[in-house]
Coordinates of C-alpha atoms and ligand atoms in Angstrom, one line a residue:
M1 CA 103.0 113.3 39.9
R2 CA 102.4 115.1 36.4
I3 CA 101.4 112.8 34.0
W4 CA 101.3 113.4 30.0
V5 CA 97.7 112.6 28.5
V6 CA 98.5 112.4 24.6
G7 CA 95.3 112.9 23.1
G8 CA 93.5 113.7 26.5
A9 CA 91.1 116.0 24.6
G10 CA 89.5 112.9 23.1
Y11 CA 86.4 111.0 24.4
I12 CA 88.1 108.3 26.5
G13 CA 91.4 110.8 27.2
S14 CA 88.9 113.3 28.9
H15 CA 87.6 110.7 31.1
V16 CA 90.9 109.5 32.1
C17 CA 91.9 113.3 32.8
K18 CA 89.3 113.5 35.0
A19 CA 90.2 110.2 36.9
L20 CA 93.7 111.2 37.2
R21 CA 92.7 114.7 38.8
R22 CA 90.4 112.7 41.3
A23 CA 93.2 110.4 42.4
G24 CA 95.6 113.4 42.8
F25 CA 97.7 113.3 39.5
E26 CA 98.1 116.2 37.6
P27 CA 97.2 115.9 33.7
V28 CA 98.8 117.8 31.5
V29 CA 97.1 116.9 27.7
F30 CA 98.7 117.0 24.5
D31 CA 96.2 117.0 21.1
N32 CA 96.3 118.3 17.7
L33 CA 92.3 118.3 18.3
S34 CA 91.9 116.6 15.2
T35 CA 89.0 114.5 16.8
G36 CA 89.1 115.7 19.8
S37 CA 87.9 119.1 21.0
R38 CA 88.7 121.9 23.8
E39 CA 85.4 121.5 25.2
N40 CA 86.6 118.0 26.6
I41 CA 89.4 119.7 28.3
A42 CA 88.7 120.9 32.1
P43 CA 89.7 124.7 32.8
E44 CA 92.1 123.6 35.7
T45 CA 94.0 120.9 33.0
L46 CA 97.0 122.5 31.4
F47 CA 96.8 121.9 27.8
R48 CA 99.3 122.0 25.1
E49 CA 98.3 121.6 21.4
G50 CA 100.4 119.7 19.4
D51 CA 101.0 116.7 17.1
I52 CA 102.8 113.4 17.8
L53 CA 104.4 114.1 14.3
D54 CA 106.0 117.2 15.5
T55 CA 109.1 115.9 17.0
Q56 CA 110.6 119.4 18.4
A57 CA 106.5 119.9 20.2
L58 CA 107.1 116.6 21.8
L59 CA 110.3 117.2 23.1
K60 CA 109.8 120.9 24.3
T61 CA 106.7 119.8 26.1
A62 CA 108.1 116.6 27.8
R63 CA 111.3 119.1 28.8
E64 CA 109.0 121.6 30.2
F65 CA 106.9 119.6 32.3
R66 CA 109.5 116.8 33.3
F67 CA 106.3 114.1 33.5
D68 CA 106.4 111.1 35.8
G69 CA 104.1 108.7 33.4
V70 CA 102.4 109.4 30.1
V71 CA 98.9 107.9 29.2
H72 CA 99.1 107.4 25.4
L73 CA 95.6 107.4 23.6
A74 CA 96.4 109.7 20.4
A75 CA 95.3 107.7 17.3
L76 CA 93.0 107.7 14.4
K77 CA 90.5 104.5 15.3
A78 CA 88.5 103.6 12.3
P79 CA 89.0 100.7 11.3
E80 CA 87.4 100.9 8.0
E81 CA 89.3 103.7 7.6
S82 CA 92.2 102.1 8.2
M83 CA 91.8 99.6 5.3
R84 CA 91.4 102.3 2.6
N85 CA 94.0 104.7 3.8
P86 CA 96.6 102.4 5.7
E87 CA 99.3 104.8 5.0
L88 CA 97.7 107.4 7.3
Y89 CA 97.3 105.3 10.1
S90 CA 101.1 104.1 9.7
R91 CA 101.9 107.7 9.4
N92 CA 99.7 108.8 12.6
N93 CA 99.3 105.7 15.0
I94 CA 103.4 104.1 14.4
I95 CA 105.3 107.2 13.5
G96 CA 103.7 109.3 15.8
T97 CA 104.0 106.7 18.8
L98 CA 107.7 106.2 18.1
N99 CA 108.2 110.0 18.1
L100 CA 106.7 110.1 21.4
L101 CA 108.8 107.0 22.6
Q102 CA 111.9 109.1 21.6
A103 CA 110.8 112.0 23.7
V104 CA 109.9 109.6 26.6
L105 CA 113.5 107.9 26.5
E106 CA 115.2 111.5 25.8
T107 CA 113.7 112.8 29.0
G108 CA 114.0 110.0 30.9
I109 CA 109.8 109.2 31.4
P110 CA 109.5 106.0 33.6
H111 CA 106.3 104.8 32.6
F112 CA 103.7 104.3 29.9
V113 CA 100.6 103.6 29.6
F114 CA 99.0 102.7 25.8
S115 CA 95.9 102.2 24.6
S116 CA 95.3 99.4 22.5
T117 CA 92.4 97.3 21.5
A118 CA 90.6 94.3 21.1
A119 CA 91.5 94.5 17.5
V120 CA 94.2 93.0 17.7
Y121 CA 92.9 89.8 18.2
G122 CA 90.9 89.3 15.1
T123 CA 87.9 86.7 14.8
P124 CA 88.1 85.2 18.4
E125 CA 89.2 81.5 18.4
Y126 CA 87.6 81.0 21.7
L127 CA 85.7 83.0 24.4
P128 CA 85.7 84.5 26.8
V129 CA 89.2 86.0 24.9
D130 CA 92.0 86.1 27.2
E131 CA 95.4 87.6 26.7
K132 CA 96.6 84.3 25.4
H133 CA 94.1 84.4 22.8
P134 CA 96.1 84.5 19.4
T135 CA 96.7 87.8 17.8
H136 CA 95.7 88.6 14.1
P137 CA 94.4 91.7 13.8
E138 CA 91.6 91.5 10.5
N139 CA 92.2 95.6 9.6
Y140 CA 94.9 97.8 9.8
Y141 CA 94.3 99.8 12.6
G142 CA 94.3 96.5 14.6
Y143 CA 97.8 95.8 13.3
T144 CA 99.1 99.5 14.0
K145 CA 98.1 98.8 18.0
L146 CA 99.6 95.6 17.8
A147 CA 102.4 97.0 15.8
I148 CA 103.3 99.4 19.1
E149 CA 102.8 97.1 21.8
G150 CA 105.7 95.3 20.1
F151 CA 107.7 98.3 20.0
L152 CA 106.9 98.4 23.7
E153 CA 107.8 95.3 24.7
W154 CA 111.5 95.6 22.7
Y155 CA 111.9 99.2 24.4
G156 CA 111.1 97.9 27.6
R157 CA 114.1 95.0 26.9
L158 CA 116.6 96.9 25.3
K159 CA 115.8 100.4 27.4
G160 CA 114.3 99.4 30.4
L161 CA 110.8 101.4 29.7
K162 CA 107.8 100.4 32.0
Y163 CA 104.7 100.1 30.3
G164 CA 101.3 99.1 30.6
C165 CA 99.3 97.9 27.5
L166 CA 95.3 98.0 27.7
R167 CA 93.2 96.1 25.5
Y168 CA 90.0 98.0 25.4
F169 CA 86.7 95.9 24.1
N170 CA 84.0 97.9 23.2
A171 CA 84.5 101.6 24.5
A172 CA 80.9 103.1 25.2
G173 CA 79.2 105.6 27.7
Y174 CA 79.5 108.9 29.3
D175 CA 80.5 110.6 32.5
P176 CA 77.6 109.5 34.8
D177 CA 78.6 113.0 36.3
G178 CA 77.6 114.9 33.5
E179 CA 80.8 117.0 33.8
I180 CA 82.4 115.7 30.2
Q181 CA 80.0 116.2 27.5
G182 CA 81.9 116.7 24.5
L183 CA 80.3 114.6 21.8
E184 CA 82.3 112.5 19.2
Q185 CA 82.1 114.1 15.8
H186 CA 81.5 111.1 13.8
P187 CA 80.8 108.0 15.7
V188 CA 81.0 104.6 14.5
N189 CA 80.3 102.7 17.6
L190 CA 76.7 101.7 18.3
L191 CA 75.8 103.8 21.6
P192 CA 76.6 107.4 20.1
V193 CA 74.7 106.2 16.7
V194 CA 71.9 104.8 18.4
M195 CA 71.4 108.2 20.0
E196 CA 71.7 110.1 17.0
T197 CA 69.3 108.5 15.7
A198 CA 66.8 109.2 18.6
M199 CA 68.2 112.9 18.5
G200 CA 66.4 112.7 14.7
W201 CA 70.0 113.8 13.6
R202 CA 70.0 110.2 11.5
P203 CA 67.0 108.9 10.0
K204 CA 67.4 105.4 10.8
L205 CA 69.9 102.9 12.6
Q206 CA 71.9 100.2 10.7
I207 CA 72.1 96.7 11.6
F208 CA 74.8 94.8 10.1
G209 CA 73.0 91.6 9.6
D210 CA 70.3 89.4 11.7
D211 CA 71.6 86.1 10.9
Y212 CA 74.5 85.5 13.3
P213 CA 74.3 82.2 15.5
T214 CA 73.4 84.4 18.3
R215 CA 70.3 85.1 20.7
D216 CA 68.5 87.4 18.5
G217 CA 70.7 87.1 15.2
T218 CA 72.5 90.4 15.8
C219 CA 76.5 90.8 16.6
V220 CA 76.9 90.2 20.7
R221 CA 79.7 93.2 22.1
D222 CA 81.4 93.4 25.7
Y223 CA 80.9 97.0 26.4
I224 CA 82.7 98.6 28.4
H225 CA 82.2 102.4 30.1
V226 CA 85.0 105.0 29.7
T227 CA 85.0 105.7 33.5
D228 CA 85.7 102.1 33.9
L229 CA 88.5 102.5 31.0
A230 CA 89.8 105.8 33.1
A231 CA 90.1 103.9 36.3
A232 CA 91.9 101.3 34.7
H233 CA 94.4 103.7 33.9
V234 CA 95.0 105.3 37.0
A235 CA 95.5 101.9 38.6
A236 CA 98.0 100.9 35.5
L237 CA 99.9 103.8 36.6
E238 CA 99.9 103.2 40.2
D239 CA 100.8 99.9 39.8
L240 CA 104.3 100.5 37.4
R241 CA 105.1 103.4 39.8
K242 CA 104.9 100.7 42.7
G243 CA 107.5 99.0 40.7
G244 CA 105.3 96.6 39.2
E245 CA 106.4 94.6 35.6
S246 CA 105.2 95.8 32.3
F247 CA 102.0 94.0 31.1
T248 CA 99.3 93.7 28.7
L249 CA 95.8 93.2 29.9
N250 CA 92.0 93.4 28.4
L251 CA 89.5 95.7 29.9
G252 CA 86.1 94.5 29.3
T253 CA 83.3 92.8 31.6
G254 CA 82.8 89.2 30.6
F255 CA 79.5 90.0 29.6
G256 CA 77.8 90.7 26.1
I257 CA 74.8 92.2 24.9
T258 CA 73.5 92.2 21.5
V259 CA 72.8 94.9 19.2
K260 CA 68.7 94.4 19.4
E261 CA 68.9 94.1 23.2
M262 CA 71.0 97.8 23.4
L263 CA 68.5 99.2 21.0
H264 CA 65.2 98.0 22.8
K265 CA 66.7 99.5 26.3
A266 CA 67.6 102.6 24.6
Q267 CA 64.3 103.0 23.0
E268 CA 62.9 102.7 26.9
I269 CA 65.6 105.1 28.2
T270 CA 65.2 107.9 25.7
G271 CA 61.8 107.3 25.8
R272 CA 62.1 108.0 21.9
P273 CA 61.4 106.2 18.8
I274 CA 64.7 104.4 17.3
P275 CA 64.1 103.6 13.3
F276 CA 66.2 101.0 12.0
E277 CA 66.7 98.6 8.7
I278 CA 68.5 95.5 8.8
T279 CA 71.4 95.6 6.2
G280 CA 74.3 93.0 5.2
R281 CA 76.7 92.0 7.1
R282 CA 79.9 94.1 7.4
P283 CA 83.3 92.2 6.3
G284 CA 85.1 91.4 9.2
D285 CA 82.5 91.5 11.9
T286 CA 82.1 88.4 14.2
A287 CA 79.4 87.0 16.1
T288 CA 80.4 87.3 19.4
V289 CA 83.1 89.2 20.9
I290 CA 83.6 88.6 24.9
A291 CA 86.1 89.9 26.7
S292 CA 87.9 87.7 29.9
S293 CA 89.8 90.7 32.2
A294 CA 90.4 88.0 34.9
E295 CA 93.7 89.4 34.5
A296 CA 93.3 93.0 35.2
K297 CA 91.3 92.2 38.1
A298 CA 94.1 89.8 39.8
R299 CA 97.0 92.4 38.7
L300 CA 95.4 95.8 39.1
G301 CA 92.2 94.8 41.4
W302 CA 90.5 96.7 38.5
V303 CA 86.6 95.7 37.7
A304 CA 84.3 97.2 36.1
R305 CA 81.4 99.2 38.3
H306 CA 79.5 101.4 35.5
S307 CA 79.2 99.0 32.5
D308 CA 76.0 97.7 33.1
P309 CA 73.5 98.7 30.1
D310 CA 71.5 100.7 31.7
T311 CA 74.5 102.8 33.1
L312 CA 75.8 102.8 29.4
L313 CA 73.2 104.1 28.3
R314 CA 71.6 106.4 30.5
S315 CA 75.1 108.4 30.8
T316 CA 75.6 108.5 27.1
W317 CA 71.4 110.0 26.5
K318 CA 72.4 112.6 29.5
A319 CA 75.2 113.7 27.1
Y320 CA 73.4 114.3 24.3
Q321 CA 70.1 115.8 26.2
A322 CA 72.6 118.3 27.4
H323 CA 74.1 119.1 23.9
E324 CA 70.4 119.0 22.8
A325 CA 69.4 121.9 25.8
V326 CA 73.0 123.9 24.9
S327 CA 72.6 123.5 20.8
S328 CA 68.6 124.6 20.7
N329 CA 69.9 128.5 20.7
R330 CA 72.7 127.8 18.2
S331 CA 72.7 127.1 14.5
R332 CA 71.4 123.7 13.2
D333 CA 74.6 123.1 11.3
R334 CA 76.8 122.5 14.5
H335 CA 75.0 118.9 14.6
P336 CA 76.5 116.3 13.4
L337 CA 73.9 115.3 10.5
A338 CA 73.7 119.2 9.1
R339 CA 77.4 118.3 8.3
S340 CA 77.0 115.4 6.6
Ligands
NAD401 N1 86.7 104.5 21.3 C1 87.1 103.0 21.4 O1 86.1 102.2 21.2 C2 88.4 102.1 21.5 C3 88.6 100.9 21.2 C4 89.9 100.5 22.1 C5 90.5 101.3 21.5 N2 90.4 102.7 21.5 C6 91.9 103.7 21.4 O2 91.5 104.8 22.6 C7 92.2 105.5 22.2 C8 91.1 107.0 22.7 O3 90.4 106.9 21.6 P1 89.1 107.9 21.8 O4 87.6 107.0 21.3 O5 88.9 108.5 22.8 O6 89.3 108.6 20.3 P2 89.4 110.0 20.4 O7 89.5 110.2 18.6 O8 88.1 110.9 20.5 O9 90.5 110.3 20.5 C9 92.0 110.6 20.3 C10 92.8 112.1 20.5 O10 93.8 111.7 20.0 C11 94.1 112.9 19.5 N3 95.0 112.7 18.4 C12 95.0 112.1 17.3 N4 96.2 112.0 16.3 C13 96.9 112.6 17.2 C14 98.0 113.4 16.8 N5 98.6 112.9 15.5 N6 98.9 114.2 17.7 C15 98.2 114.7 18.7 N7 97.1 114.2 19.0 C16 96.4 113.4 18.0 C17 93.0 113.4 19.0 O11 92.6 114.9 18.3 C18 91.9 112.7 19.9 O12 91.6 113.9 20.6 C19 93.1 105.5 20.8 O13 94.1 105.4 20.8 C20 92.0 104.4 20.2 O14 92.4 103.6 19.4 C21 89.5 103.4 21.6

């Protein structure tokens, strides 16, 4: 079973490829390497460098491999950037996906698994957030994902495409086996930023507000390990292959941890000081976001197995330490901080 992993050179895509290989699928990566890296592609995985804005490259690849399914992860994903430059997000995320769907339909690929996000919900009206929760994205990035979910629903109705939309909550962690070590280049999520601070690449961690109505005043989030996310993609493809109907599912743990709790645990695990400062709240941030993944369990038999804070932090620290060991022999300008 050959799976087209579009965006497979990225952070989550590389873990998806590993899970697919382990489950007996043959992933083929298609990626323009804009935020992903070759380092993330295992030597045994076939790779075609290409852009989802290039309709000919998409068709050529689809015809060359005659795929049995697609996992579509290629997107720009920075909420703040999407508010400054919505046209860029329309082009890359929406038009790119429509191009991909065109190639999928033209070549008769039957199954489509899509990386969606908790950002489609906006500020929670109740907790935990389940799939019936209203969708009111508060940033343009989240809107692009919701729009794509809508296209999939219509293509399902009109063209018979079978799809699975997976709404990830806060993706975090690294391969616990230490095989995938490509670090994100300009991370915005908490764990890599904490690790960059522990490495001394950033002077301090900014905590955006400590006056929220939570245990310690900092925001509560539901962190889900990439290895768990990857397993859900395999389960999603297997379910669709068995003839399952299309679905939209949350992927989270149902448990929340505050920014300060994560920071203290990171200090323990890294054994390094992680200086921080409290700055003002960021617009759009909400006190607590926690997922209900009861549907994913019921439908796919999927549960999070690697998403406890200890595993999240230890696996991430391992990847940063491996990078430190390798880069100690390289010039300093390979480090993210040195470029900024
Ligand atoms: N990381 C998270 O917390 C999170 C949460 C929810 C959803 N997601 C979604 O998961 C997916 C993967 O995210 P990630 O964290 O691995 O990000 P990433 O940036 O590491 O991966 C995205 C990959 O897509 C590729 N890509 C982007 N635009 C492309 C284009 N036009 N043509 C071809 N390739 C292109 C990039 O080079 C990269 O390899 C994204 O769709 C993202 O929106 C991520």
